[in-house]
Structure formats: C-alpha cells, structure tokens
XYZ file of C-alpha atoms in Angstrom:
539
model
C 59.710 -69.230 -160.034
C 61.748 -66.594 -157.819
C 64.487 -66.332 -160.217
C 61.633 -65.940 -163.510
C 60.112 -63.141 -161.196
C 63.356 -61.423 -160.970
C 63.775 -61.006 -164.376
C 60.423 -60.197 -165.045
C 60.671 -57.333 -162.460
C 63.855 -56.216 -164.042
C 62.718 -55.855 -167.567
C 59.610 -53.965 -165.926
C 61.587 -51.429 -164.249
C 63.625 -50.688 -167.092
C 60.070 -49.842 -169.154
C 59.220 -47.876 -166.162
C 62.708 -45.834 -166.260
C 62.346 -45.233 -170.426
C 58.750 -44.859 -170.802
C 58.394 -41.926 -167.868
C 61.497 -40.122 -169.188
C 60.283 -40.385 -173.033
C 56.786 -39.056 -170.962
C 58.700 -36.121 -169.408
C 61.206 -35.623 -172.485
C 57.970 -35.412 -174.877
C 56.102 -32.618 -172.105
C 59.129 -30.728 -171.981
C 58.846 -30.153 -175.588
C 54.895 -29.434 -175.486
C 56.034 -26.333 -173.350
C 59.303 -26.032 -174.946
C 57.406 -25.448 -178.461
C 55.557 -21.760 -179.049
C 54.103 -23.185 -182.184
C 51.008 -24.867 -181.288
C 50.990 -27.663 -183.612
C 54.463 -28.635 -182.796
C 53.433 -28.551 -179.256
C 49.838 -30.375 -179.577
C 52.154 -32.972 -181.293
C 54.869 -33.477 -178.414
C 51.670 -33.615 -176.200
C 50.435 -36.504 -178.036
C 53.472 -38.387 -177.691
C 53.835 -37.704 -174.036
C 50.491 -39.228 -173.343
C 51.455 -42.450 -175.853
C 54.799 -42.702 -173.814
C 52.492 -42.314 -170.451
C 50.001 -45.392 -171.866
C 52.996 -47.416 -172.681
C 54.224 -46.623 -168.711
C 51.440 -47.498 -167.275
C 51.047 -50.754 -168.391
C 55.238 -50.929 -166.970
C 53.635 -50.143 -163.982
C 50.385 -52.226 -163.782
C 53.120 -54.941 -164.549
C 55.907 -53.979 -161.657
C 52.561 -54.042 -159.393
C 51.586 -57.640 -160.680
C 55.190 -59.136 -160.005
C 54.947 -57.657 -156.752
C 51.418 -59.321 -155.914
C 52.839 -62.982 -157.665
C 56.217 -62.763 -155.200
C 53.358 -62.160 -152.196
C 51.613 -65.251 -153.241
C 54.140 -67.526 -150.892
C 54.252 -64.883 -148.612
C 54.140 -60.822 -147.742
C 57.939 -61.472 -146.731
C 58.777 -62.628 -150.132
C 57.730 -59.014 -151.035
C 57.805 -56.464 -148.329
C 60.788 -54.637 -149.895
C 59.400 -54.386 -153.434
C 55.760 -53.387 -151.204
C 57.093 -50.576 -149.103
C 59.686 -49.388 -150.798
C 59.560 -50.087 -155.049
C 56.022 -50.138 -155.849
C 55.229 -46.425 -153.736
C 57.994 -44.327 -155.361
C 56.810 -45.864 -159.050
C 52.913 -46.214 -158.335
C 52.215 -42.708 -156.242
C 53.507 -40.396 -158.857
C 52.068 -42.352 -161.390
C 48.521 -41.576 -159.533
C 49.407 -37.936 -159.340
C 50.176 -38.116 -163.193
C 46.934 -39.151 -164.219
C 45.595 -36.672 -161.617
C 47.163 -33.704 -162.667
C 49.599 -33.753 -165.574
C 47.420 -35.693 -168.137
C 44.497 -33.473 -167.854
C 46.577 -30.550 -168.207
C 47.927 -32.376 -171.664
C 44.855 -33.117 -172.719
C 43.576 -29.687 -172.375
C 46.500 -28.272 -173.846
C 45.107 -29.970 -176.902
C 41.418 -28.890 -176.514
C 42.656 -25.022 -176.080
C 41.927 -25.056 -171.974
C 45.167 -25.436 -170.515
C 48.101 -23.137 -171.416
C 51.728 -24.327 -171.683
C 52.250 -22.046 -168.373
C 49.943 -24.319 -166.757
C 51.147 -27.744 -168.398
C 55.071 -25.870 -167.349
C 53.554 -25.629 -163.478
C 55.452 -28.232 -161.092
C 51.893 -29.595 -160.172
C 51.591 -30.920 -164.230
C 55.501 -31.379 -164.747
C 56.949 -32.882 -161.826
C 55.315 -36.145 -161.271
C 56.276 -37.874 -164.908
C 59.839 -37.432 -163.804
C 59.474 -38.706 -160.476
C 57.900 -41.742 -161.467
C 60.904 -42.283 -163.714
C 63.206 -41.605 -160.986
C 60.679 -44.303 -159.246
C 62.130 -46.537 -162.062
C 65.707 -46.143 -161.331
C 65.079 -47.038 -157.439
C 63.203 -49.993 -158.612
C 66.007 -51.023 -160.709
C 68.676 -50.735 -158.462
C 66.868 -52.784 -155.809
C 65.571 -55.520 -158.690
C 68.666 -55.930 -160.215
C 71.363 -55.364 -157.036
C 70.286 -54.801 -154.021
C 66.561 -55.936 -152.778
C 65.976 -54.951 -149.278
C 64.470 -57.498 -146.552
C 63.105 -56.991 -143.324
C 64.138 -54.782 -141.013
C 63.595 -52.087 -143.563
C 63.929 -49.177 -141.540
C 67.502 -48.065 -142.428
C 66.460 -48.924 -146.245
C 63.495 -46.608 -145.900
C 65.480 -43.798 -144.704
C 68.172 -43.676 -147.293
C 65.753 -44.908 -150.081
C 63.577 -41.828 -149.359
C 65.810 -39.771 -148.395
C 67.692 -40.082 -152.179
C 64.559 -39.813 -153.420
C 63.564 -36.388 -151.749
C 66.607 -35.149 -152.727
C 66.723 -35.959 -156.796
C 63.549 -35.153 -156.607
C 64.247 -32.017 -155.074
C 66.410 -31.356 -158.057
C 63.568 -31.322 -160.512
C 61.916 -28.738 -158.552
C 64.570 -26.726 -158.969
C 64.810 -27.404 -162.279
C 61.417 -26.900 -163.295
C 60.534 -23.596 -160.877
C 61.478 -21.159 -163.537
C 60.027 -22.895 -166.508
C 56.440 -20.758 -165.962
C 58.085 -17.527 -165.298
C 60.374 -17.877 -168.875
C 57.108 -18.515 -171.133
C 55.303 -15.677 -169.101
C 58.114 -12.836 -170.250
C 58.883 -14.670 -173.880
C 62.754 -15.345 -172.769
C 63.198 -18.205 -175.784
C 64.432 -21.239 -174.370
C 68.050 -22.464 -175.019
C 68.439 -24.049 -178.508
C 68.591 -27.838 -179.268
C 72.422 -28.409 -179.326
C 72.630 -26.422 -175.826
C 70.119 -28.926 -174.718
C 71.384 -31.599 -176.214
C 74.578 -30.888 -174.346
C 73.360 -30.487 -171.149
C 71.472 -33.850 -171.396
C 74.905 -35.558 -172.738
C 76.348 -33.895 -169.760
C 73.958 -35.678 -167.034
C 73.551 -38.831 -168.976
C 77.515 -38.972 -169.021
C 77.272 -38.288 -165.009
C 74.387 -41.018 -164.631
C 76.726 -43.453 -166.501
C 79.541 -42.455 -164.511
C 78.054 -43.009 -161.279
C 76.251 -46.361 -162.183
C 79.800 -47.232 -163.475
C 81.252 -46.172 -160.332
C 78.992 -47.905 -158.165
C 79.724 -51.068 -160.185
C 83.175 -51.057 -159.949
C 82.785 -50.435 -156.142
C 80.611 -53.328 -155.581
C 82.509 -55.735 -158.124
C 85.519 -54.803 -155.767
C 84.219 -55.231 -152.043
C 83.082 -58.221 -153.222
C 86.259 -59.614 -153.949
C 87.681 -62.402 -151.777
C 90.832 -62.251 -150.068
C 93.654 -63.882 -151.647
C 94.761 -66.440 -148.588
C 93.916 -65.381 -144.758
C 94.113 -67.399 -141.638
C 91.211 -69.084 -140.519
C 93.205 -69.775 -136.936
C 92.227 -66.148 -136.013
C 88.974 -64.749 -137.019
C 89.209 -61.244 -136.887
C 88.658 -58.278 -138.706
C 87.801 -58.012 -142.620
C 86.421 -60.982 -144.183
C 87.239 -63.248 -141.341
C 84.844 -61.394 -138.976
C 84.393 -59.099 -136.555
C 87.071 -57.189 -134.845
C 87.536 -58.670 -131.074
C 86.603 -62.276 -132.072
C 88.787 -64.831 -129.773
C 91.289 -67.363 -132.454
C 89.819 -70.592 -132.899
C 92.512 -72.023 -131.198
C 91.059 -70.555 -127.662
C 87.421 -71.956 -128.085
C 88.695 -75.537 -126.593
C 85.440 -75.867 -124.001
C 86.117 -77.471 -120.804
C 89.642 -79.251 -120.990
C 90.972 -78.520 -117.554
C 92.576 -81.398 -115.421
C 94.187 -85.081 -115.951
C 93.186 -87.166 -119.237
C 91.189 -90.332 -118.383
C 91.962 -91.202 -121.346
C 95.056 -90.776 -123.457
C 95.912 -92.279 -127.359
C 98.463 -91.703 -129.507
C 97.710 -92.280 -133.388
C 100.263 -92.120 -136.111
C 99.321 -91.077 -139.299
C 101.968 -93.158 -142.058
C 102.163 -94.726 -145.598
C 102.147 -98.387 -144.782
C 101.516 -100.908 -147.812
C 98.803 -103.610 -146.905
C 98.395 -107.449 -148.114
C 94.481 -108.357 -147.183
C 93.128 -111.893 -146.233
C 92.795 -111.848 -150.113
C 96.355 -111.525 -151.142
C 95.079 -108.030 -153.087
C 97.722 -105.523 -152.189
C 97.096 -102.006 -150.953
C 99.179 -98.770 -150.725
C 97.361 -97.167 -147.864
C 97.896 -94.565 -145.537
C 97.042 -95.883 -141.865
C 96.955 -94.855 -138.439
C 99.372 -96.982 -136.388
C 99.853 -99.105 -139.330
C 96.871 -100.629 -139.632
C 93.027 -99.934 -141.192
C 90.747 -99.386 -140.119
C 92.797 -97.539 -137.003
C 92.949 -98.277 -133.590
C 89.381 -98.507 -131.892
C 89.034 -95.050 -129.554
C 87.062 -96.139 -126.361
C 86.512 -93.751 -123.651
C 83.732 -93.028 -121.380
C 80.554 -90.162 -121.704
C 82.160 -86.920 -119.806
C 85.818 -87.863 -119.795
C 88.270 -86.012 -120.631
C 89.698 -87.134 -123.678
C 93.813 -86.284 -125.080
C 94.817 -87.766 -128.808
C 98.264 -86.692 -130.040
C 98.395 -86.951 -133.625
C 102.010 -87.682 -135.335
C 102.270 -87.288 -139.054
C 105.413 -89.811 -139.664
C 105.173 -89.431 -143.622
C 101.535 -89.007 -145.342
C 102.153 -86.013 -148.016
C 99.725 -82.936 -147.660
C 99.071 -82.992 -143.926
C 96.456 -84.550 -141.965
C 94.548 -84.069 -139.271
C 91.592 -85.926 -136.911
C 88.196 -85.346 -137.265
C 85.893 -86.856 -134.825
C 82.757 -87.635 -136.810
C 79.585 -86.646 -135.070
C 81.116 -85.889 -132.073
C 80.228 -82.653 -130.241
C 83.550 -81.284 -129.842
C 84.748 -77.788 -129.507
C 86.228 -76.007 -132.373
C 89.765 -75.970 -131.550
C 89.369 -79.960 -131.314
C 86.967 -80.560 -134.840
C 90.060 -81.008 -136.947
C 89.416 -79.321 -140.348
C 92.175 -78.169 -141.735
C 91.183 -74.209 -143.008
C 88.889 -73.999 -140.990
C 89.766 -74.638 -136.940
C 93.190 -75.917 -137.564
C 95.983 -76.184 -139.756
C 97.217 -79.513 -141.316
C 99.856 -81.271 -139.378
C 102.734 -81.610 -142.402
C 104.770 -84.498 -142.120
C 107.233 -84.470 -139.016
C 105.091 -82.566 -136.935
C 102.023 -83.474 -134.452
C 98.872 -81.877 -132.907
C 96.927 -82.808 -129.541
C 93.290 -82.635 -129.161
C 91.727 -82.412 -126.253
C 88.164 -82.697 -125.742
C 84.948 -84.037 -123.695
C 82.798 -86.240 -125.473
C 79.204 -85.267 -123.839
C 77.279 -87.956 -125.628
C 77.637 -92.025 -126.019
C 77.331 -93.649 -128.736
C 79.086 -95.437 -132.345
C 81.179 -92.451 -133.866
C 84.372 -92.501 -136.086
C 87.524 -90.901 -136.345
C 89.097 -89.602 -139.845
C 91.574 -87.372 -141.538
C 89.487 -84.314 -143.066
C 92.581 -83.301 -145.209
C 91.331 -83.770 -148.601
C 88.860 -85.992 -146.926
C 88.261 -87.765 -150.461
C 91.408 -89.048 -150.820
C 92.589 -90.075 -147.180
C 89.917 -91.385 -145.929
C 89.261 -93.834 -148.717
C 93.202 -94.467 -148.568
C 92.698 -95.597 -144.928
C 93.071 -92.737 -142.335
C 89.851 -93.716 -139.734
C 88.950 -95.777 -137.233
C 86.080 -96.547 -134.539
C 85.441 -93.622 -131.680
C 83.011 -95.371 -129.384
C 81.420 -93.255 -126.031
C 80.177 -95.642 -123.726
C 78.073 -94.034 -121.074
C 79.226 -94.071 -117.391
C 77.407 -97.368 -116.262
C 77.592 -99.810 -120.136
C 75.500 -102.728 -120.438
C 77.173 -106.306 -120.217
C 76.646 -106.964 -124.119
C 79.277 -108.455 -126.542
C 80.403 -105.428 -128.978
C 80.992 -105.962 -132.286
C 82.128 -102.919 -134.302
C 81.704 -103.377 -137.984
C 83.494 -100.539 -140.507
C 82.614 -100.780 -143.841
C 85.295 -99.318 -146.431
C 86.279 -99.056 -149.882
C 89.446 -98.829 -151.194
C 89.858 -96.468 -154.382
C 91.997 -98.873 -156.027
C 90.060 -101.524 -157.793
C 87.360 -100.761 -155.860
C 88.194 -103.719 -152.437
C 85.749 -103.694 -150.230
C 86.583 -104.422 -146.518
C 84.579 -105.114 -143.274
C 87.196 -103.979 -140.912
C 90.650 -105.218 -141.661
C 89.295 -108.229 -144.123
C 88.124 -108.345 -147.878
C 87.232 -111.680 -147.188
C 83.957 -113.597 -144.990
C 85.491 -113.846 -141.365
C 84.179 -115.462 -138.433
C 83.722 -114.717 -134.758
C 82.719 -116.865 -132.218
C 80.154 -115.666 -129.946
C 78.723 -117.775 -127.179
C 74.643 -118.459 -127.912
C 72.252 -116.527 -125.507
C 74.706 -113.546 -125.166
C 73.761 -109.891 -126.063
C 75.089 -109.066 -129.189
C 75.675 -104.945 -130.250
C 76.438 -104.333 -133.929
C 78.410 -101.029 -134.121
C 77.147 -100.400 -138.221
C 79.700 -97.705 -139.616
C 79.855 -96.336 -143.287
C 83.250 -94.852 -144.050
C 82.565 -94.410 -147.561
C 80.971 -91.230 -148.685
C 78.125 -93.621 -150.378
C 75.184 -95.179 -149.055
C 75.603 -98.525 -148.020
C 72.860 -101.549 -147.431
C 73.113 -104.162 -145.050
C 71.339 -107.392 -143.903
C 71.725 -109.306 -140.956
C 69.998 -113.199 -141.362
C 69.763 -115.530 -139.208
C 67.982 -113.655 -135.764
C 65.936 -110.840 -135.733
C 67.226 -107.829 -133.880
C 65.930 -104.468 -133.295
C 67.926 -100.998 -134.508
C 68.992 -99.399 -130.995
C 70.845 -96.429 -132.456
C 70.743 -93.837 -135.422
C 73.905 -92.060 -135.951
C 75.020 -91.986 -132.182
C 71.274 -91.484 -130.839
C 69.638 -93.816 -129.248
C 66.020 -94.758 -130.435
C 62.868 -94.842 -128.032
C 61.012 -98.190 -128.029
C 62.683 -100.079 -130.840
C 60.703 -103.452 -131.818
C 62.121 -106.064 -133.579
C 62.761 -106.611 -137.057
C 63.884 -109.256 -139.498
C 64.807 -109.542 -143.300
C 64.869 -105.686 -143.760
C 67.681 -103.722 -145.887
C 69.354 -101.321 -143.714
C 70.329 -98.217 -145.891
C 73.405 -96.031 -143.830
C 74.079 -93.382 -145.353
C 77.872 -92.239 -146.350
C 79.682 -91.834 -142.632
C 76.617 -92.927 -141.193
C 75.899 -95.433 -138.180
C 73.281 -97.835 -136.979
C 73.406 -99.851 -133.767
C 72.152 -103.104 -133.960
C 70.927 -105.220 -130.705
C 69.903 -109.078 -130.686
C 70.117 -112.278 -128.416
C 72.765 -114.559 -129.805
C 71.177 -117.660 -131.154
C 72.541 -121.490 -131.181
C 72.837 -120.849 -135.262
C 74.994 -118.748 -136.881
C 74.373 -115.285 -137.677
C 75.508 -113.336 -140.707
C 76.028 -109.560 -141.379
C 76.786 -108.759 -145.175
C 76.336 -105.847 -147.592
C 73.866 -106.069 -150.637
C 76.807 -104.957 -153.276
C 79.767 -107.917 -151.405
C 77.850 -110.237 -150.034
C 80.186 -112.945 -150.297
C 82.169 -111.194 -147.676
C 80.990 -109.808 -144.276
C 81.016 -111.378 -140.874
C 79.286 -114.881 -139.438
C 78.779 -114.659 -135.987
C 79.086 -118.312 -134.230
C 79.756 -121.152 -135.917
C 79.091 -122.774 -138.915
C 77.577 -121.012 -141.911
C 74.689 -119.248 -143.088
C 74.085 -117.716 -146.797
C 73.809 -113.595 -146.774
C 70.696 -112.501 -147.186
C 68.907 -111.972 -150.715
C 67.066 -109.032 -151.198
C 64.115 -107.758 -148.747
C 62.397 -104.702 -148.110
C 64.477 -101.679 -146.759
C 63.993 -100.921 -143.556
C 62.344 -97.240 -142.806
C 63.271 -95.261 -139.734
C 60.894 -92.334 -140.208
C 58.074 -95.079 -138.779
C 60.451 -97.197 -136.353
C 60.148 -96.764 -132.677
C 57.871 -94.833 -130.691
C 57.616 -91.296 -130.009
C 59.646 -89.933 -127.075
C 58.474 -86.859 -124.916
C 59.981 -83.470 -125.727
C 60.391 -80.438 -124.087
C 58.465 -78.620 -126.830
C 56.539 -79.352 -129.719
C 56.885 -78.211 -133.213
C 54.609 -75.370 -132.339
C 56.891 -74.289 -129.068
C 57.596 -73.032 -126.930
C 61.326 -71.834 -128.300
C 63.973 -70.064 -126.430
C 65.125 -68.398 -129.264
C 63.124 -67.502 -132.715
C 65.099 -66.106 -136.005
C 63.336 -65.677 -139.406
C 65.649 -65.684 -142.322
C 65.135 -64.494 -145.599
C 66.857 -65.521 -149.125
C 66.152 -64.293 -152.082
C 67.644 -64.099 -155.192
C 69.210 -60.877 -157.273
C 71.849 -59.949 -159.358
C 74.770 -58.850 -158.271
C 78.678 -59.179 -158.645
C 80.562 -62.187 -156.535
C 84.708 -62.294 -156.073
C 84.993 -59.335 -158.707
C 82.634 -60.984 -161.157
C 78.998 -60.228 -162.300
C 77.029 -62.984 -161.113
C-alpha cells in the first residue's frame, strides 16, 4: 500500500509543479498583453491551468489523509511540511489572484491590479510548493524529529520565494508608465536560462547523492571508525572482549582440517572436521566460567573461524569473519575467550561461508551446565546433513545406534539442528516433557507423548523423561530408519502425529514488566519507503 502511495504522491506533485507554473506562465501573459482580448484569453487559461491544480492538490491532500489512516506518524512529514507550502498558497490563490482574473475579464480589475504581488505571487509559490513536495516524495521524506527539516524546508522556501517578490515588485510600476515589456525571444531566453540552472542543480544534487551513497570498495570491519564504518572515536572490535580477566577454568583446543570420513554405512565423506572427527568435540564448561578455545586452521581452504551459536558472547569472541574478526587462513590460529552467562544446549560452528562448512562438518555440541547440574544421564543428539548425496547423521552415525541406559534413570535429550532446515522429531516409547527452547528453560512443562517436534534450522529442544524398562527411540520424520534406541531391544520410530506447539506449552512465568511496561528505555522507529539512489545507483 505504502509503496502505491508513494507513487501516487509523486505523480501528484509533479501536476502540482506544472499546473501552478502553466497558472503563473498564463497570468504573466494576461498582464504581459496590452491588447485586451489577448489578455482576457491568457486569463482564461490561467484559471483552466488553476482548476486542473487544484484537483493536484485536493489529490496530494488525499494521499496525505490515506498514509494517516495507519497512523499520524506515517504522515507527519508530508502534514507539516508538504501539504502547507502546496495547500496555503493555493488558499490565498483562490482568495486573491482568481478574483482579480476574473474581474480582469468582467472590466473591474486592471492588469496593474492582477500585476500586484497580492494577485501574482501566490500561483508561483504554490508551484514552488510543488517542487518541495517533490523532492521530499521522491528523495528525501522527513520523519520525526522534524525540527531541523522545518527550518531548512522553510527557510528555502522564504528565500525562492523571496525571489519572486523581487521579481514581480516592478511589474505594476512598468504598465503604470507604458515601458513595453521585453520581447518574446528575450523572454524566452531568460526562461531557458533558469530552466537550464533548475536542471543543473537537480542534476547536481543527483550526482551528489548517487555518489555519497556509494559504498566503500573493501574497509576493515576490525576497527570501526570514521566514514562508513562509524563514528570517529569508536573502540576496534577487537577491544570489546567483556570480562576475560584471570585463569581459564576451562581450556580446548579445536583443529579445524580436511579429514575424509567412512560412516557406520560404508558411504564415504570428504569433510572438513574439528579434531578429525564430526560432529566436533563436545564443549562442556560451567555457567560463569571463564572459557579459552584456541582455534588452529591445519588445512581447510578459505579460513574459518568459531561461532558459538546462541551464546551471549562479546564481540571480539562471536567469530564472524567481516564482521568481529578476520578468518583464520590455513597455518594460523585465533583464541577466544569468553564467559558464558547462561546454561543451556548451544553449538559451536565455522561462520566462514557458513553454507558450505558447516554442512561439510565444522560444529560440534557447546553445553553450559549451571553451577550446581542435576544427576540426569545426558544424551546430546546433533542432527546433520551432508551436502553430498544428501547422508543424514545423528551424531557421528548414518545408521540406527544404540545406547544403553539403565531403566528408572533421568534421561536429558540435548535436540540440536545443524542444518539450516527445519527438522521434525519423535521420541516413542515414554512420554517426556520439553524442558528447554533454544537454551531457555521452560516454566511448568507437562508431559507429552506422540507429538512432532519441529526445530527449526540451528535450533534446540531439551527433552526430559524417566527411563523406562522398554526401549526408547528418538528418530526424524524424513530418516526414520536411523536415529537412536535408548536401552535395549527395539522399538519402531514413530509414524506420524500431531506437531507439537510451544506457543501453548508450559505455564506463564512472572516478569518484571508486562507488555504494557514499565520499560527502561523506549525508541520509536520509523521506515518508510522513497526513492532514492543506493551504491551509485537509482534505486
């Protein structure tokens, strides 16, 4: 609807600009023209061309009042700025200059009078009106706070406008001594001149914006300051590491390689692994403690680097390449060092061409226990998809394995999606309740049985149940001849069943606030939708 709008308002200020000036170009000639039915006939067409505008007008003012319709905010630029330069001196027309035209034609009003600023001046300002609304239709719309955008929309306007009065001032005094006007190719010059001066500042402008908004060829996103990377003073990502002071409790080393892989299967794979295997080592460490990972490329092409997926790490640690780090090329290494302030079932991956080098192996498990963990039997589960016909693993095995768990024992699930698509699980044989979203735990889970579990693409779900005497099996909708059985024996993987719904799972927890407040902090943002150039280019 916006972008319709946009256009709409666009075509309308463009009537607004061409119908005015035809207005003021046709009154010009009324007083221009000594012979009266020349000039009763440029009066005519000066109050056609004013019709014709104000139905521009009534339809600039209707645009304005649909973009309200969601909202003043949607409009408040085009309301306090666009619609009073077009719509006052529009009012003032009718008030003044058309009555003057129309008495020129009855005999009442002399061309002195329809010459006066009071009759001449406000066609051309409402046409002036038209260019303003342009420029902020088609480039630059202002949005709240407007002040600045009031002050040097105005003050523009005062001044071109101030231009026309000196313009027009002498026009009276001329037809009152008989001084004959300059002749038609003068004129005609003169208005070639500005119209080649309007052109060559809208041309100007263009090229200015189509310029500044060019991006920079290659910068460093290690150190964020000045020009496009922000503003001068800014600290290099490198320094925003948080709270890293003192001795690792925890220390890992992960090698990033090319190591060729022959599954349970006998399907061969040409992966890229941390420390030769996939998925990668399991990360353990505990809520708070300080965590150091020194990651070795040995030999995977392009670079690599760690990301540690959902984490709330510091910058300097986040390990994107081009963004808070630069790959680690082959031969070289990078530490992180980090807290991890929350427990719960994360991941680790390369985020070097993520699409590739993930699915080619590079991740493993990042679990956060919290300082005091439960005596419960973990079972991580990664889910993964080679690109190469398409194998499907459950952690190292494209094949159904088995672990023996001892009946009566609590059993954790550790759900994690490394592929970038939504996966569905189902767990048979026990029911079991969904303790964890994403690395948050869930307030007053109940339990459930014979549900689908959709995760989401690097997405996580905790699973909790009480070992039975029977075997258990986990399995995904799209390989469910592979998977895990839990215990011994077997048990067939699940067929179909209703997907499982977390919007309506659990029970409310209390909050600090509520979605009506209170908030520390409150920011309205605004985005609309113009024309304009991006990277050089009209967009």
């Amino acid at each position: 609807m916006f972008a319709s709008l946009n256009g709409m308002d666009v075509f309308a200020s463009i009537a607004v600009l061409l119908t005015w000036a035809l207005a003021s170009w046709q009154l010009g000639k009324a007083v221009r023209r000594s012979d009266t039915r020349l000039s009763n006939r440029a009066s005519g067409w000066a109050i056609g061309w004013l019709l014709a505008g104000t139905l521009a007008v009534l339809a600039i003012t209707v645009i304005t009042v649909l973009f309200a319709v969601p909202g003043l905010q949607f409009a408040i630029g085009r309301t306090l700025l666009a619609l009073p330069l077009i719509v006052v001196p529009a009012v003032l027309t009718y008030w003044w200059t058309v009555p003057m035209l129309l008495g020129l034609r009855r005999g009442a009003s002399s061309r002195e009078d329809l010459a006066g600023l009071r009759a001449a001046l406000p066609p051309r300002l409402t046409a002036l009106g038209g260019v303003f609304a342009l420029w902020m239709a088609f480039f630059l719309q202002p949005v709240t706070p407007l002040w600045d955008e009031i002050l040097i929309y105005l003050g523009a306007f005062a001044v071109l406008g101030l231009v026309q009065v000196l313009k027009l001032r002498g026009v009276p005094g001329r037809i009152r001594a008989g001084t004959a006007f300059p002749g038609r190719l003068k004129r005609s010059g003169r208005t070639a001149v500005r119209v080649l001066a309007f052109v060559a500042v809208v041309v100007a402008v263009m090229i200015w914006a189509a310029q500044t908004s060019k991006l920079p060829s290659h910068y460093s996103m290690m150190n964020h300051t000045g020009g496009h990377n922000g503003p001068a003073g800014f600290r290099p990502v490198t320094e925003l590491t948080g709270d890293v002071s003192g001795t690792p409790e925890f220390t890992f080393t992960l090698t990033a390689q090319v190591t060729p892989l022959t599954l349970p299967s006998g399907a061969t794979v040409d992966a890229w692994t941390f420390n030769g295997t996939v998925p990668g080592p399991e990360l353990r460490v505990r809520q708070g403690a300080l965590v150091e990972v020194k990651l070795i490329n040995r030999d995977v092409p392009g670079g690599v680097s760690i990301h540690w997926h959902g984490v709330d790490v510091a910058n300097a640690s986040d390990g994107v390449p081009g963004l808070t780090q630069d790959a680690v090329s082959a031969g070289l290494s990078y530490t992180y060092r980090f807290r991890a302030p929350d427990a719960g079932t994360y991941w680790y991956h390369s985020h070097q061409t993520s699409s590739e080098q993930v699915r080619r192996g590079l991740y493993g498990a990042f679990i956060v226990d919290p300082p005091s963990p439960a005596a419960v039997t973990e079972v991580p589960v990664l889910t993964h998809t080679f690109p190469r016909g398409q194998v499907q693993v459950v952690n190292d095995s494209d094949r159904l394995a088995n672990r023996s768990v001892p009946a009566g024992s609590t059993v954790r699930l550790r759900l994690i999606n490394t592929d970038i698509v939504t996966r569905r699980y189902t767990l048979s044989g026990t029911p079991y309740r969904v303790v964890a979203i994403d690395g948050g735990d869930l307030h007053g889970p109940s339990e459930v049985s014979g549900k689908q579990l959709a995760v989401g693409g690097g997405g996580r779900y905790d699973l909790e149940f009480t070992m039975p005497s029977d075997p258990v099996r986990l399995a995904t909708t799209d390989h469910p001849d592979a998977g895990i059985i839990l215990g011994s024996g077997d048990r067939p993987a699940q067929n179909g069943g209703d997907e499982f719904d977390p919007t309506s799972y659990g029970q409310p927890a209390p909050t600090p606030f509520t979605a009506t407040g209170p908030f520390a902090h409150d920011d309205t943002y605004y985005i609309d939708n113009h024309f304009g150039f991006y990277n050089g280019e009209f967009a």
